[in-house]
Amino acid sequence: MSSEVPYKVLLHNGQHFTLRALACRYVSTTKQVLSWYRTDVFDPSSEGHQSVKRVRKMHLAANRYMERLETRPNGERWISQYWMACTQSSFIRLMVMYPRKVGLGHLKEKDFEGIVHYWRCIGYLMGISDEYNTCSEGLKAFRIFNSNLSEREVIPALLSCTRGQMKLGESVIEALLAAAPGRLIPLTYPAFITFFAQVCGIDGSYRLTNADRFCLWVLKAVFQSSLLGFSFIRHLIRKRILERFESAQAANVNGICDDFIEGLDDQQKPVCPFITKRRQ
């Protein structure tokens, strides 16, 4: 969302104008991704394979719509192989690049090799050619590519995102938290985004409230301590995450705000309140 091209595609396609619509969209997206893991995506009758087909059709429809709306320079496609590859890598970038910071320090290199290979298959099914598939050349090449991508694309985009891009990102997180609210420790957007900014080595200057600081402390205590070295702890956390997702699926979204989100098309470029500079 921090890069202009995918931001425009998201803004003009699908439901991104109310928290209720965002909750429905991204709970559905999570369900789709889970189906890729739980079923055989190469089996035409499986839920995962059908999901991949739907996503490909959505991409084609979105690209056609955007080309009618606005022509890209030099005949470039809105949903190009490049942006498909960037999106592909974003699904597994944090877990592969910073495993110890996101609770996956117990995994071995062969586990990450398997993850990268699987997403090579997902990329293939999504229509990404081997030339652009970020997972085609294995784990080492994936890490090198993503290190370069973060330096040249991701972090510069974060540091220069518009108010509209910031608002859309914030609204997505707020919508998901509204769909699956924490029972004991409510997650907050400032804590959530600060946690992941720090994972990526980016400093934030946003003034956190006491509740935000406590939430951030809990996230670090859970995902960056030795707790997840114990299999039963991992099992409990995984079970809790899946329970929250199931409750989000079954939730009555009518209780989520359906007012139009203001400022999604604001093109002003402020200093991001969460992310100000790359750590030296």
XYZ file of N, CA and C in Angstrom:
840
model
N 0.819 -1.211 0.000
C 0.000 0.000 0.000
C 0.858 1.268 0.000
N 2.130 1.133 0.430
C 2.982 2.309 0.502
C 3.542 2.703 -0.852
N 3.472 1.808 -1.852
C 3.915 2.136 -3.204
C 2.717 2.607 -4.023
N 2.955 3.546 -4.919
C 1.856 4.228 -5.599
C 1.007 3.295 -6.454
N 1.649 2.406 -7.237
C 0.893 1.574 -8.173
C -0.062 0.625 -7.447
N 0.416 -0.230 -6.519
C -0.545 -1.106 -5.825
C -1.576 -0.339 -5.012
N -1.184 0.813 -4.475
C -2.136 1.636 -3.716
C -3.292 2.075 -4.603
N -2.996 2.557 -5.809
C -4.053 2.996 -6.717
C -4.939 1.831 -7.130
N -4.336 0.673 -7.381
C -5.125 -0.501 -7.768
C -6.080 -0.880 -6.644
N -5.578 -0.912 -5.414
C -6.430 -1.242 -4.272
C -7.532 -0.208 -4.075
N -7.176 1.056 -4.243
C -8.135 2.126 -3.990
C -9.298 2.092 -4.976
N -9.028 1.697 -6.213
C -10.057 1.747 -7.251
C -10.724 0.395 -7.517
N -10.308 -0.635 -6.812
C -10.912 -1.952 -7.003
C -11.320 -2.524 -5.655
N -12.490 -3.109 -5.601
C -12.926 -3.768 -4.385
C -13.447 -2.800 -3.346
N -13.515 -3.272 -2.110
C -14.162 -2.527 -1.038
C -13.114 -1.970 -0.080
N -12.848 -0.688 -0.201
C -11.843 -0.063 0.652
C -12.327 1.257 1.244
N -13.633 1.472 1.270
C -14.103 2.802 1.628
C -14.758 2.886 2.999
N -15.004 1.743 3.651
C -15.506 1.742 5.026
C -14.782 0.652 5.801
N -14.739 0.785 7.123
C -14.091 -0.241 7.945
C -14.807 -1.577 7.803
N -16.128 -1.541 7.687
C -16.893 -2.783 7.539
C -16.506 -3.513 6.256
N -16.402 -2.764 5.164
C -16.029 -3.368 3.885
C -14.602 -3.904 3.930
N -13.701 -3.168 4.574
C -12.315 -3.616 4.699
C -12.228 -4.903 5.511
N -13.003 -4.982 6.590
C -12.999 -6.184 7.416
C -13.429 -7.396 6.599
N -14.506 -7.250 5.836
C -14.993 -8.351 4.999
C -13.936 -8.767 3.982
N -13.306 -7.782 3.347
C -12.337 -8.073 2.292
C -11.117 -8.816 2.833
N -10.550 -8.342 3.926
C -9.287 -8.916 4.380
C -9.464 -10.165 5.233
N -10.608 -10.349 5.850
C -10.908 -11.650 6.454
C -11.033 -12.691 5.346
N -11.678 -12.307 4.242
C -11.793 -13.199 3.089
C -10.419 -13.527 2.507
N -9.538 -12.524 2.421
C -8.186 -12.753 1.908
C -7.432 -13.747 2.782
N -7.547 -13.591 4.100
C -6.890 -14.519 5.022
C -7.414 -15.936 4.828
N -8.712 -16.063 4.632
C -9.310 -17.378 4.391
C -8.748 -18.008 3.122
N -8.568 -17.189 2.082
C -8.029 -17.705 0.820
C -6.622 -18.251 1.031
N -5.776 -17.472 1.717
C -4.385 -17.890 1.916
C -4.322 -19.160 2.759
N -5.147 -19.251 3.793
C -5.173 -20.468 4.607
C -5.542 -21.687 3.770
N -6.439 -21.511 2.810
C -6.841 -22.642 1.962
C -5.679 -23.128 1.099
N -4.732 -22.244 0.779
C -3.561 -22.673 -0.002
C -2.665 -23.590 0.824
N -2.653 -23.377 2.136
C -1.835 -24.202 3.022
C -2.542 -25.497 3.414
N -3.853 -25.441 3.520
C -4.585 -26.581 4.063
C -4.998 -27.601 3.014
N -4.984 -27.220 1.741
C -5.408 -28.145 0.686
C -4.349 -28.194 -0.410
N -4.466 -29.159 -1.299
C -3.517 -29.332 -2.402
C -3.877 -28.370 -3.532
N -3.086 -27.318 -3.680
C -3.418 -26.295 -4.681
C -3.284 -26.810 -6.108
N -2.632 -27.966 -6.296
C -2.502 -28.531 -7.643
C -3.652 -29.471 -7.993
N -4.512 -29.744 -7.018
C -5.694 -30.576 -7.252
C -6.839 -29.670 -7.707
N -7.290 -29.797 -8.958
C -8.331 -28.901 -9.487
C -9.614 -28.875 -8.665
N -9.858 -29.930 -7.891
C -11.097 -29.978 -7.110
C -10.939 -29.382 -5.711
N -9.719 -29.003 -5.341
C -9.472 -28.535 -3.974
C -9.909 -27.088 -3.785
N -10.157 -26.738 -2.532
C -10.532 -25.362 -2.198
C -9.405 -24.393 -2.545
N -8.155 -24.822 -2.287
C -7.016 -23.966 -2.574
C -6.866 -23.663 -4.051
N -7.047 -24.673 -4.896
C -6.930 -24.472 -6.348
C -8.026 -23.540 -6.850
N -9.237 -23.743 -6.361
C -10.340 -22.872 -6.767
C -10.095 -21.433 -6.315
N -9.494 -21.286 -5.136
C -9.163 -19.956 -4.634
C -8.154 -19.262 -5.543
N -7.113 -19.991 -5.955
C -6.097 -19.422 -6.848
C -6.731 -18.967 -8.158
N -7.647 -19.773 -8.690
C -8.328 -19.397 -9.939
C -9.123 -18.109 -9.764
N -9.804 -17.993 -8.623
C -10.582 -16.773 -8.365
C -9.671 -15.550 -8.271
N -8.543 -15.720 -7.591
C -7.621 -14.594 -7.425
C -7.060 -14.157 -8.776
N -6.723 -15.115 -9.641
C -6.210 -14.766 -10.968
C -7.254 -13.992 -11.773
N -8.502 -14.426 -11.685
C -9.570 -13.712 -12.392
C -9.736 -12.295 -11.844
N -9.619 -12.153 -10.533
C -9.720 -10.832 -9.916
C -8.594 -9.924 -10.397
N -7.380 -10.474 -10.494
C -6.242 -9.679 -10.968
C -6.456 -9.217 -12.409
N -6.933 -10.120 -13.250
C -7.175 -9.762 -14.652
C -8.247 -8.680 -14.763
N -9.322 -8.847 -13.989
C -10.408 -7.864 -14.024
C -9.933 -6.509 -13.505
N -9.137 -6.520 -12.436
C -8.630 -5.271 -11.872
C -7.705 -4.565 -12.851
N -6.863 -5.334 -13.540
C -5.941 -4.730 -14.508
C -6.702 -4.106 -15.678
N -7.724 -4.813 -16.173
C -8.529 -4.269 -17.278
C -9.231 -2.982 -16.853
N -9.766 -2.982 -15.635
C -10.464 -1.797 -15.144
C -9.511 -0.614 -15.024
N -8.330 -0.850 -14.470
C -7.370 0.235 -14.286
C -6.863 0.772 -15.620
N -6.710 -0.112 -16.613
C -6.246 0.347 -17.926
C -7.292 1.220 -18.604
N -8.570 0.940 -18.346
C -9.625 1.817 -18.870
C -9.637 3.150 -18.129
N -9.291 3.101 -16.854
C -9.343 4.296 -16.016
C -8.162 5.227 -16.271
N -6.981 4.642 -16.414
C -5.765 5.455 -16.572
C -4.694 4.623 -17.269
N -4.106 5.169 -18.320
C -3.071 4.456 -19.068
C -1.712 4.665 -18.418
N -0.989 3.571 -18.209
C 0.358 3.653 -17.656
C 1.350 4.061 -18.741
N 2.441 4.753 -18.391
C 3.434 5.156 -19.392
C 4.144 3.959 -20.009
N 4.526 4.095 -21.273
C 5.307 3.086 -21.998
C 4.608 1.731 -22.083
N 3.279 1.747 -22.043
C 2.535 0.503 -22.184
C 2.627 -0.432 -20.992
N 3.065 0.072 -19.833
C 3.186 -0.778 -18.648
C 1.803 -1.214 -18.161
N 1.750 -2.421 -17.603
C 0.505 -2.929 -17.035
C 0.403 -2.499 -15.575
N -0.830 -2.286 -15.134
C -1.030 -1.944 -13.734
C -0.639 -3.107 -12.830
N -1.127 -4.298 -13.163
C -0.736 -5.483 -12.388
C 0.286 -6.233 -13.233
N 1.521 -5.812 -13.118
C 2.603 -6.349 -13.945
C 3.280 -7.526 -13.249
N 4.167 -8.190 -13.975
C 4.947 -9.268 -13.381
C 5.773 -8.740 -12.203
N 6.290 -7.529 -12.346
C 7.100 -6.945 -11.268
C 6.279 -6.784 -9.995
N 5.090 -6.189 -10.112
C 4.284 -5.956 -8.917
C 3.698 -7.252 -8.371
N 3.427 -8.208 -9.239
C 3.005 -9.528 -8.763
C 4.121 -10.167 -7.941
N 5.358 -10.051 -8.430
C 6.499 -10.631 -7.725
C 6.727 -9.938 -6.383
N 6.591 -8.617 -6.359
C 6.735 -7.877 -5.099
C 5.676 -8.311 -4.088
N 4.451 -8.490 -4.568
C 3.366 -8.934 -3.687
C 3.623 -10.344 -3.189
N 4.084 -11.222 -4.082
C 4.413 -12.593 -3.694
C 5.421 -12.599 -2.548
N 6.496 -11.847 -2.691
C 7.542 -11.855 -1.667
C 7.049 -11.257 -0.356
N 6.091 -10.334 -0.429
C 5.614 -9.678 0.791
C 4.899 -10.645 1.729
N 4.342 -11.728 1.182
C 3.629 -12.694 2.018
C 4.572 -13.436 2.961
N 5.825 -13.605 2.567
C 6.745 -14.389 3.397
C 8.017 -13.627 3.756
N 8.098 -12.351 3.369
C 9.343 -11.595 3.583
C 9.750 -11.549 5.045
N 8.834 -11.173 5.929
C 9.200 -11.000 7.330
C 9.618 -12.317 7.966
N 8.902 -13.385 7.679
C 9.234 -14.655 8.321
C 10.572 -15.211 7.839
N 10.915 -14.958 6.572
C 12.164 -15.488 6.024
C 13.344 -14.567 6.323
N 13.114 -13.252 6.308
C 14.199 -12.295 6.524
C 14.492 -12.062 8.010
N 13.453 -12.078 8.848
C 13.637 -11.757 10.272
C 12.960 -12.801 11.161
N 13.287 -14.079 11.008
C 12.549 -15.122 11.733
C 12.581 -14.969 13.249
N 13.719 -14.568 13.803
C 13.828 -14.458 15.262
C 13.020 -13.288 15.825
N 12.691 -12.344 14.976
C 11.934 -11.175 15.432
C 10.429 -11.376 15.338
N 10.003 -12.434 14.625
C 8.559 -12.667 14.470
C 8.145 -14.047 14.982
N 8.942 -14.589 15.900
C 8.550 -15.820 16.567
C 8.859 -17.102 15.834
N 9.767 -17.066 14.858
C 10.081 -18.270 14.085
C 11.544 -18.675 14.223
N 12.169 -18.272 15.316
C 13.575 -18.600 15.525
C 13.832 -20.084 15.690
N 12.796 -20.859 15.977
C 12.958 -22.305 16.158
C 13.067 -23.055 14.831
N 12.720 -22.403 13.725
C 12.778 -23.071 12.425
C 14.216 -23.169 11.931
N 14.481 -24.207 11.144
C 15.806 -24.416 10.567
C 15.818 -23.937 9.123
N 17.021 -23.863 8.539
C 17.153 -23.381 7.169
C 16.341 -24.235 6.196
N 16.286 -25.537 6.437
C 15.533 -26.404 5.524
C 14.034 -26.081 5.562
N 13.565 -25.589 6.710
C 12.160 -25.184 6.803
C 11.893 -23.977 5.915
N 12.807 -23.016 5.942
C 12.640 -21.828 5.106
C 12.814 -22.161 3.630
N 13.672 -23.128 3.331
C 13.797 -23.578 1.941
C 12.470 -24.144 1.451
N 11.786 -24.889 2.336
C 10.477 -25.433 1.977
C 9.437 -24.342 1.779
N 9.464 -23.323 2.641
C 8.522 -22.203 2.508
C 8.727 -21.485 1.182
N 9.997 -21.200 0.855
C 10.302 -20.494 -0.390
C 9.897 -21.337 -1.595
N 10.147 -22.638 -1.541
C 9.760 -23.503 -2.664
C 8.237 -23.518 -2.837
N 7.525 -23.587 -1.713
C 6.066 -23.621 -1.811
C 5.535 -22.343 -2.443
N 6.112 -21.213 -2.073
C 5.651 -19.953 -2.649
C 6.130 -19.767 -4.082
N 7.139 -20.503 -4.467
C 7.469 -20.546 -5.899
C 6.300 -21.182 -6.648
N 5.749 -22.254 -6.067
C 4.597 -22.928 -6.686
C 3.374 -22.008 -6.713
N 3.135 -21.294 -5.607
C 2.005 -20.363 -5.568
C 2.178 -19.287 -6.633
N 3.388 -18.764 -6.752
C 3.659 -17.752 -7.769
C 3.409 -18.266 -9.172
N 3.819 -19.507 -9.416
C 3.596 -20.131 -10.729
C 2.104 -20.219 -11.024
N 1.334 -20.685 -10.042
C -0.107 -20.821 -10.242
C -0.785 -19.463 -10.427
N -0.196 -18.421 -9.843
C -0.752 -17.072 -9.983
C -0.388 -16.426 -11.317
N 0.472 -17.097 -12.074
C 0.829 -16.559 -13.386
C 2.137 -15.796 -13.432
N 2.954 -15.900 -12.377
C 4.261 -15.240 -12.383
C 5.250 -16.127 -13.134
N 5.897 -15.585 -14.139
C 6.866 -16.365 -14.910
C 8.102 -16.630 -14.060
N 8.842 -17.703 -14.386
C 10.037 -18.050 -13.618
C 11.050 -16.912 -13.600
N 11.074 -16.129 -14.663
C 12.014 -15.012 -14.746
C 11.773 -13.991 -13.642
N 10.508 -13.814 -13.252
C 10.157 -12.816 -12.244
C 9.819 -13.429 -10.888
N 9.640 -14.731 -10.834
C 9.266 -15.393 -9.590
C 10.392 -15.233 -8.568
N 10.111 -14.538 -7.472
C 11.160 -14.232 -6.498
C 11.649 -15.464 -5.749
N 10.933 -16.573 -5.882
C 11.301 -17.791 -5.163
C 11.943 -18.842 -6.071
N 12.159 -18.518 -7.339
C 12.622 -19.510 -8.313
C 14.009 -20.053 -8.020
N 14.871 -19.229 -7.446
C 16.272 -19.624 -7.288
C 16.634 -20.000 -5.863
N 15.636 -20.266 -5.039
C 15.907 -20.772 -3.705
C 16.029 -19.715 -2.625
N 16.342 -20.200 -1.420
C 16.326 -19.374 -0.215
C 17.359 -18.249 -0.247
N 18.596 -18.575 -0.592
C 19.655 -17.558 -0.577
C 19.333 -16.417 -1.532
N 18.912 -16.755 -2.751
C 18.581 -15.729 -3.746
C 17.376 -14.909 -3.298
N 16.410 -15.568 -2.635
C 15.229 -14.847 -2.137
C 15.644 -13.792 -1.119
N 16.545 -14.165 -0.213
C 16.983 -13.216 0.810
C 17.765 -12.053 0.200
N 18.601 -12.341 -0.774
C 19.357 -11.271 -1.436
C 18.401 -10.321 -2.147
N 17.442 -10.901 -2.883
C 16.472 -10.070 -3.605
C 15.695 -9.175 -2.654
N 15.224 -9.740 -1.549
C 14.394 -8.963 -0.633
C 15.188 -7.926 0.139
N 16.457 -8.199 0.373
C 17.310 -7.186 0.983
C 17.434 -5.976 0.059
N 17.641 -6.250 -1.231
C 17.724 -5.169 -2.221
C 16.378 -4.465 -2.399
N 15.297 -5.268 -2.413
C 13.962 -4.687 -2.591
C 13.610 -3.757 -1.435
N 13.931 -4.178 -0.216
C 13.648 -3.338 0.951
C 14.405 -2.021 0.863
N 15.670 -2.110 0.444
C 16.517 -0.917 0.384
C 16.069 0.047 -0.707
N 15.649 -0.507 -1.844
C 15.378 0.336 -3.011
C 13.898 0.673 -3.216
N 13.005 -0.151 -2.691
C 11.576 0.043 -2.967
C 10.748 0.209 -1.698
N 10.837 -0.769 -0.783
C 9.917 -0.808 0.354
C 10.144 0.357 1.311
N 11.379 0.503 1.806
C 11.645 1.550 2.794
C 11.497 2.948 2.203
N 12.037 3.238 1.004
C 11.789 4.564 0.415
C 10.303 4.868 0.247
N 9.516 3.843 -0.125
C 8.071 4.053 -0.279
C 7.417 4.363 1.062
N 7.847 3.666 2.119
C 7.297 3.929 3.447
C 7.617 5.342 3.919
N 8.826 5.784 3.618
C 9.258 7.097 4.086
C 8.625 8.242 3.314
N 8.010 7.939 2.170
C 7.429 9.012 1.352
C 5.949 8.796 1.052
N 5.300 7.913 1.813
C 3.898 7.621 1.517
C 3.013 8.829 1.821
N 1.922 8.923 1.081
C 0.994 10.043 1.237
C 0.064 9.819 2.428
N -0.661 10.867 2.770
C -1.647 10.736 3.854
C -2.702 9.685 3.506
N -3.079 9.625 2.235
C -4.064 8.641 1.813
C -3.566 7.223 1.989
N -2.310 6.965 1.626
C -1.732 5.636 1.798
C -1.648 5.265 3.273
N -1.220 6.218 4.088
C -1.153 5.970 5.528
C -2.534 5.659 6.092
N -3.541 6.405 5.634
C -4.899 6.208 6.132
C -5.442 4.847 5.732
N -5.146 4.405 4.508
C -5.628 3.102 4.065
C -4.990 1.989 4.881
N -3.669 2.064 5.088
C -2.994 1.049 5.889
C -3.527 0.991 7.307
N -3.722 2.158 7.904
C -4.266 2.227 9.259
C -5.677 1.651 9.313
N -6.479 1.947 8.309
C -7.872 1.491 8.289
C -7.966 -0.020 8.152
N -7.055 -0.626 7.367
C -7.052 -2.086 7.219
C -6.813 -2.747 8.572
N -5.796 -2.269 9.310
C -5.496 -2.849 10.620
C -6.654 -2.631 11.586
N -7.219 -1.440 11.605
C -8.342 -1.150 12.501
C -9.544 -2.027 12.178
N -9.773 -2.275 10.892
C -10.905 -3.114 10.491
C -10.718 -4.547 10.975
N -9.500 -5.077 10.822
C -9.233 -6.450 11.261
C -9.311 -6.564 12.782
N -8.810 -5.562 13.487
C -8.900 -5.580 14.944
C -10.348 -5.470 15.410
N -11.171 -4.743 14.650
C -12.594 -4.635 14.989
C -13.316 -5.950 14.738
N -12.886 -6.675 13.692
C -13.525 -7.954 13.371
C -13.152 -9.040 14.371
N -11.927 -8.959 14.908
C -11.471 -9.970 15.869
C -10.791 -9.271 17.041
N -11.554 -8.598 17.893
C -10.959 -7.833 18.998
C -10.297 -8.734 20.030
N -9.219 -8.236 20.633
C -8.564 -8.989 21.694
C -9.441 -9.039 22.932
N -9.441 -10.182 23.591
C -10.306 -10.324 24.767
C -9.603 -9.856 26.036
N -8.359 -10.272 26.213
C -7.625 -9.914 27.419
C -6.754 -8.682 27.203
N -6.034 -8.666 26.066
C -5.126 -7.556 25.767
C -5.494 -6.997 24.401
N -6.272 -5.925 24.338
C -6.657 -5.354 23.044
C -5.433 -4.832 22.292
N -5.260 -5.271 21.062
C -4.181 -4.759 20.223
C -4.527 -3.352 19.758
N -3.521 -2.525 19.582
C -3.736 -1.170 19.079
C -2.938 -0.981 17.799
N -3.444 -0.132 16.924
C -2.740 0.119 15.664
C -1.342 0.698 15.881
N -1.162 1.722 16.753
C 0.187 2.255 16.954
C 1.184 1.199 17.416
N 0.758 0.325 18.342
C 1.655 -0.730 18.819
C 1.956 -1.728 17.711
N 0.931 -2.081 16.960
C 1.068 -3.065 15.883
C 2.062 -2.580 14.832
N 1.883 -1.349 14.351
C 2.729 -0.845 13.278
C 4.132 -0.533 13.788
N 4.248 -0.094 15.049
C 5.570 0.168 15.622
C 6.361 -1.122 15.762
N 5.684 -2.188 16.157
C 6.344 -3.488 16.287
C 6.958 -3.912 14.963
N 6.178 -3.843 13.885
C 6.678 -4.312 12.598
C 7.682 -3.341 11.976
N 7.566 -2.058 12.298
C 8.586 -1.107 11.844
C 9.928 -1.445 12.480
N 9.910 -1.764 13.768
C 11.144 -2.116 14.465
C 11.707 -3.442 13.974
N 10.834 -4.374 13.619
C 11.296 -5.637 13.032
C 12.127 -5.368 11.788
N 11.682 -4.407 10.982
C 12.371 -4.071 9.731
C 13.541 -3.119 9.937
N 13.819 -2.752 11.185
C 14.938 -1.875 11.462
C 14.674 -0.421 11.166
N 13.427 0.016 11.352
C 13.052 1.398 11.062
C 12.606 2.065 12.356
N 13.111 3.261 12.605
C 12.751 3.990 13.822
C 11.423 4.703 13.653
N 10.663 4.767 14.735
C 9.406 5.500 14.702
C 9.398 6.602 15.739
N 8.734 7.687 15.443
C 8.702 8.813 16.379
C 7.312 9.034 16.956
N 6.376 8.117 16.661
C 5.012 8.306 17.148
C 4.978 8.179 18.667
N 4.284 9.095 19.298
C 4.183 9.067 20.756
C 3.148 8.038 21.171
N 3.588 6.969 21.795
C 2.697 5.887 22.201
C 2.072 6.188 23.556
N 0.823 5.820 23.707
C 0.168 5.918 25.008
C 0.647 4.769 25.883
N 0.278 4.796 27.153
C 0.649 3.700 28.049
C 0.067 2.382 27.564
N -1.175 2.434 27.052
C -1.808 1.216 26.529
C -1.044 0.695 25.314
N -0.598 1.614 24.449
C 0.181 1.215 23.276
C 1.502 0.573 23.695
N 2.176 1.187 24.677
C 3.462 0.657 25.136
C 3.300 -0.736 25.729
N 2.222 -0.924 26.494
C 1.984 -2.242 27.084
C 1.723 -3.272 25.996
N 0.916 -2.893 25.014
C 0.622 -3.790 23.898
C 1.902 -4.134 23.139
N 2.763 -3.143 22.908
C 4.033 -3.373 22.222
C 4.922 -4.304 23.034
N 4.936 -4.113 24.350
C 5.721 -4.984 25.226
C 5.232 -6.430 25.135
N 3.920 -6.611 25.111
C 3.357 -7.959 25.007
C 3.757 -8.613 23.683
N 3.660 -7.860 22.584
C 4.048 -8.396 21.278
C 5.502 -8.848 21.282
N 6.376 -8.041 21.863
C 7.794 -8.402 21.919
C 8.024 -9.590 22.845
N 7.304 -9.600 23.982
C 7.463 -10.694 24.937
C 7.046 -12.024 24.332
N 6.020 -11.991 23.503
C 5.524 -13.224 22.894
C 6.394 -13.657 21.721
N 6.675 -12.733 20.797
C 7.304 -13.114 19.539
C 8.823 -13.012 19.522
N 9.430 -12.307 20.484
C 10.878 -12.117 20.428
C 11.601 -12.659 21.655
N 10.908 -13.444 22.450
C 11.539 -14.066 23.613
C 11.760 -15.544 23.316
N 12.237 -16.261 24.305
C 12.487 -17.698 24.136
C 11.222 -18.530 24.318
N 10.088 -17.879 24.595
C 8.845 -18.615 24.833
C 8.490 -19.542 23.683
N 8.650 -19.045 22.446
C 8.238 -19.829 21.289
C 9.210 -20.947 20.957
N 10.236 -21.101 21.778
C 11.105 -22.263 21.622
C 10.434 -23.531 22.124
N 9.347 -23.376 22.881
C 8.613 -24.523 23.421
C 7.418 -24.835 22.524
N 7.327 -26.077 22.097
C 6.294 -26.457 21.130
C 4.887 -26.256 21.683
N 4.686 -26.498 22.981
C 3.328 -26.361 23.523
C 2.903 -24.891 23.546
N 3.855 -23.978 23.744
C 3.538 -22.545 23.684
C 3.145 -22.164 22.259
N 3.915 -22.669 21.275
C 3.585 -22.390 19.872
C 2.210 -22.927 19.532
N 1.901 -24.107 20.047
C 0.590 -24.714 19.789
C -0.525 -23.840 20.365
N -0.343 -23.347 21.585
C -1.371 -22.520 22.215
C -1.583 -21.215 21.453
N -0.480 -20.586 21.041
C -0.596 -19.313 20.323
C -1.226 -19.523 18.957
N -0.786 -20.584 18.259
C -1.374 -20.879 16.946
C -2.867 -21.153 17.084
N -3.233 -21.902 18.113
C -4.645 -22.205 18.344
C -5.432 -20.928 18.603
N -4.839 -20.026 19.392
C -5.534 -18.773 19.710
C -5.696 -17.902 18.470
N -4.666 -17.831 17.637
C -4.749 -17.032 16.412
C -5.838 -17.574 15.495
N -5.884 -18.899 15.340
C -6.903 -19.507 14.484
C -8.302 -19.303 15.060
N -8.414 -19.353 16.385
C -9.712 -19.100 17.020
C -10.182 -17.672 16.739
N -9.258 -16.722 16.795
C -9.622 -15.332 16.507
C -10.048 -15.177 15.056
N -9.362 -15.905 14.171
C -9.744 -15.826 12.765
C -11.128 -16.425 12.550
N -11.390 -17.574 13.183
C -12.705 -18.200 13.053
C -13.794 -17.281 13.606
N -13.497 -16.612 14.708
C -14.497 -15.698 15.274
C -14.716 -14.502 14.357
N -13.641 -14.069 13.672
C -13.780 -12.961 12.719
C -14.650 -13.368 11.543
N -14.491 -14.617 11.089
C -15.324 -15.114 9.987
C -16.792 -15.155 10.378
N -17.038 -15.569 11.620
C -18.422 -15.741 12.068
C -19.022 -14.460 12.640
N -18.201 -13.433 12.793
C -18.664 -12.207 13.444
C -19.722 -11.495 12.617
N -20.607 -10.816 13.317
C -21.602 -9.967 12.664
C -20.952 -8.611 12.388
N -20.600 -8.376 11.136
C -19.868 -7.151 10.791
C -20.747 -5.908 10.858
N -22.039 -6.098 11.089
C -22.928 -4.931 11.156
C -22.550 -3.991 12.300
N -21.819 -4.538 13.279
C -21.403 -3.701 14.398
C -20.184 -2.853 14.101
N -19.537 -3.100 12.960
C -18.347 -2.335 12.577
C -18.777 -1.086 11.820
N -18.105 0.007 12.091
C -18.465 1.294 11.484
C -18.542 1.196 9.963
N -19.629 1.717 9.402
C -19.818 1.684 7.948
C -19.774 3.086 7.339
N -19.241 4.034 8.098
C -19.111 5.394 7.573
C -17.971 5.461 6.562
N -18.105 6.336 5.598
C -17.079 6.515 4.571
C -15.780 6.991 5.219
N -14.660 6.334 4.867
C -13.353 6.717 5.406
C -12.847 7.949 4.665
N -12.646 9.011 5.387
C -12.198 10.261 4.770
C -10.688 10.238 4.517
N -10.274 10.870 3.428
C -8.852 11.122 3.202
C -8.075 10.043 2.488
N -8.752 9.024 1.936
C -8.022 7.945 1.269
C -7.313 8.413 0.003
N -7.811 9.490 -0.598
C -7.190 9.987 -1.825
C -6.315 11.221 -1.582
N -5.984 11.479 -0.323
C -5.147 12.634 0.022
C -3.720 12.389 -0.463
N -3.233 13.244 -1.360
C -1.914 13.052 -1.960
C -0.803 13.833 -1.254
N -1.118 14.513 -0.154
C -0.069 15.213 0.579
C 0.927 14.214 1.150
N 2.181 14.622 1.216
C 3.235 13.730 1.683
C 3.848 14.270 2.980
N 3.287 13.874 4.113
C 3.837 14.316 5.393
C 4.980 13.405 5.817
N 5.616 13.751 6.919
C 6.540 12.804 7.535
C 5.692 11.771 8.258
N 5.878 10.525 7.952
C 5.061 9.472 8.556
C 5.185 9.529 10.077
N 4.085 9.501 10.820
C 4.164 9.598 12.278
C 4.764 8.368 12.932
N 4.783 7.265 12.227
C 5.331 6.043 12.795
C 6.752 5.780 12.329
N 7.050 6.139 11.095
C 8.317 5.753 10.503
C 9.038 7.000 10.020
N 10.169 7.301 10.605
C 10.862 8.529 10.244
C 12.192 8.305 9.561
N 12.874 7.252 9.875
C 14.187 7.051 9.262
C 14.630 5.610 9.409
N 15.538 5.218 8.557
C 16.135 3.891 8.626
C 17.176 3.876 9.728
N 17.180 2.850 10.532
C 18.191 2.737 11.568
C 19.580 2.650 10.964
N 20.513 3.378 11.540
C 21.894 3.354 11.042
C 22.626 2.141 11.613
